[in-house]
XYZ file of C-alpha atoms in Angstrom:
173
model
C -21.835 3.025 -0.698
C -21.083 -0.917 0.117
C -17.872 -1.665 1.827
C -16.219 -3.666 -1.299
C -17.647 -0.542 -3.967
C -15.390 1.297 -2.055
C -12.759 -1.716 -2.081
C -12.765 -1.590 -5.334
C -12.366 2.194 -5.808
C -9.835 2.157 -4.039
C -8.062 -0.688 -5.891
C -8.500 1.226 -9.761
C -7.331 4.239 -8.178
C -4.087 2.940 -7.042
C -3.776 0.784 -9.967
C -4.193 4.421 -12.046
C -0.565 5.463 -10.081
C 2.097 4.186 -12.223
C 4.187 3.411 -9.673
C 6.600 1.224 -12.131
C 9.916 0.256 -9.804
C 11.923 3.112 -12.516
C 9.556 6.174 -11.170
C 8.460 7.951 -8.867
C 6.166 6.314 -6.770
C 5.184 10.143 -5.199
C 2.063 10.304 -6.411
C 0.269 7.601 -4.440
C 2.041 8.626 -1.043
C 0.655 12.275 -1.721
C -2.665 10.483 -2.677
C -2.657 8.657 0.312
C -1.073 11.552 2.169
C -3.906 13.547 1.210
C -6.392 10.668 2.298
C -5.096 11.075 5.397
C -5.455 14.464 6.376
C -9.266 14.157 5.286
C -9.648 12.104 8.090
C -6.598 13.616 10.031
C -3.923 10.206 10.195
C -1.256 11.630 10.633
C 1.639 10.141 8.685
C 4.536 10.388 8.590
C 7.336 10.249 5.290
C 10.556 8.788 4.923
C 11.965 9.996 1.945
C 15.014 8.183 -0.037
C 18.655 10.152 -0.586
C 17.301 12.299 -3.538
C 13.761 12.798 -2.031
C 11.884 11.457 -5.752
C 10.585 7.737 -3.472
C 9.071 7.525 -0.494
C 8.002 5.060 2.388
C 4.631 6.093 4.375
C 3.893 5.089 7.766
C 1.219 5.891 10.235
C -0.971 4.579 12.827
C -4.884 4.062 13.770
C -5.586 4.226 17.385
C -4.363 4.008 20.362
C 0.000 4.434 20.855
C -0.075 1.352 22.784
C 2.130 -1.454 22.362
C 0.313 -5.290 20.636
C -0.817 -3.625 17.623
C -0.194 -4.731 13.767
C 1.711 -3.407 11.310
C -0.115 -3.778 7.731
C 2.831 -3.390 5.107
C 3.235 -3.546 1.504
C 5.024 -1.873 -1.559
C 4.041 0.732 -3.848
C 6.142 0.133 -6.571
C 5.422 -2.605 -9.849
C 7.450 -4.026 -12.165
C 7.081 -2.625 -16.089
C 5.131 -3.873 -18.312
C 7.737 -3.461 -21.585
C 7.399 -6.257 -23.572
C 3.667 -8.130 -21.977
C 1.230 -8.912 -23.539
C -1.120 -6.674 -21.830
C -5.208 -7.238 -24.190
C -5.920 -4.492 -21.579
C -5.027 -1.377 -20.353
C -1.895 -2.312 -17.137
C -3.477 0.697 -15.886
C -7.258 0.502 -15.769
C -8.290 -2.708 -13.546
C -10.544 -4.755 -15.053
C -13.031 -7.569 -14.038
C -13.207 -11.244 -15.834
C -14.669 -13.724 -14.869
C -14.351 -13.154 -11.412
C -10.695 -11.890 -11.047
C -9.320 -8.590 -11.616
C -6.865 -7.404 -13.832
C -4.209 -4.413 -13.579
C -0.703 -3.647 -12.948
C -0.308 -3.902 -9.074
C -3.450 -6.480 -8.655
C -2.353 -9.366 -7.354
C 1.312 -8.337 -6.229
C 0.523 -5.904 -4.447
C -2.340 -2.757 -4.538
C -4.715 -4.406 -3.489
C -3.593 -5.324 -0.127
C -3.346 -1.691 0.504
C -6.619 -0.802 -1.309
C -8.432 -3.064 1.026
C -6.956 -1.267 4.152
C -6.743 2.081 3.282
C -10.603 1.567 2.101
C -11.237 0.758 5.558
C -9.518 3.390 7.156
C -12.793 5.071 8.721
C -14.214 2.005 9.765
C -10.752 1.580 11.674
C -11.511 5.167 12.860
C -14.551 4.679 14.117
C -14.529 1.336 16.212
C -12.676 2.391 19.328
C -9.349 0.380 18.752
C -8.177 -0.691 22.066
C -4.738 -1.654 19.251
C -3.421 0.098 16.681
C -3.443 -1.100 12.897
C 0.340 0.585 11.506
C 0.162 1.059 8.009
C 3.932 0.732 6.604
C 3.776 1.452 2.237
C 7.531 0.967 1.418
C 9.614 2.156 -3.039
C 11.587 -0.663 -4.772
C 10.453 -3.785 -2.767
C 10.726 -4.704 -6.843
C 13.634 -3.922 -8.083
C 15.924 -5.307 -3.857
C 14.109 -4.198 -0.976
C 14.991 -0.758 -0.729
C 12.765 1.823 0.933
C 11.497 -0.322 3.503
C 14.901 -1.095 5.765
C 15.186 2.792 6.734
C 11.060 3.373 7.481
C 11.697 0.012 9.605
C 14.169 1.624 11.485
C 11.942 4.373 12.146
C 9.033 2.231 12.832
C 11.130 -0.049 15.679
C 12.439 3.253 17.308
C 9.203 5.624 17.127
C 6.236 3.530 16.985
C 5.079 1.057 20.027
C 6.118 -2.674 19.465
C 3.777 -4.348 17.488
C 2.886 -8.372 18.384
C 2.410 -8.616 14.441
C 3.466 -7.991 10.504
C 1.149 -9.076 7.857
C 2.843 -8.544 4.471
C 0.522 -8.718 1.616
C 2.625 -9.383 -0.826
C 1.517 -12.612 -2.535
C 4.031 -16.138 -2.425
C 2.537 -18.259 -4.497
C -0.525 -17.597 -3.544
C -0.379 -19.125 0.243
C -0.067 -17.472 2.924
C 3.878 -17.952 4.632
C 3.959 -17.495 8.595
């Protein structure tokens, strides 16, 4: 299977999971945890107060300073009242674009990173790649602060954080 096919499968896999901000995101978190376990990668779940939602972070590569954090949120905005002409929980390709809830904001970013996990594990990385998946970004960035506190205390300091959320589809630094 090509990298592109695997990436598309991961995008479809994450879009299928209804992680609307008013709902739990544990379906996605559990799916990613199972995938990581298959590859022998340890992860840390940081739940909200009532354990109905959770952040998830994990690292690939050595536990040294200078890595990169790939950060993304797992929640999507509701589809209620929106004029979808396709199923928002399925990925549809039209004219070279992917349509489905979260394809632009922001499941595709996380899906591509997850699809590349086997390559990262095989690469013999000299610096780590850290993944940070948060909840409730769409309703006020509620999940990320607790996870950031843990990462700051428990993970060697990274050199950079790449947050894959689109900002008018422009790079912002």
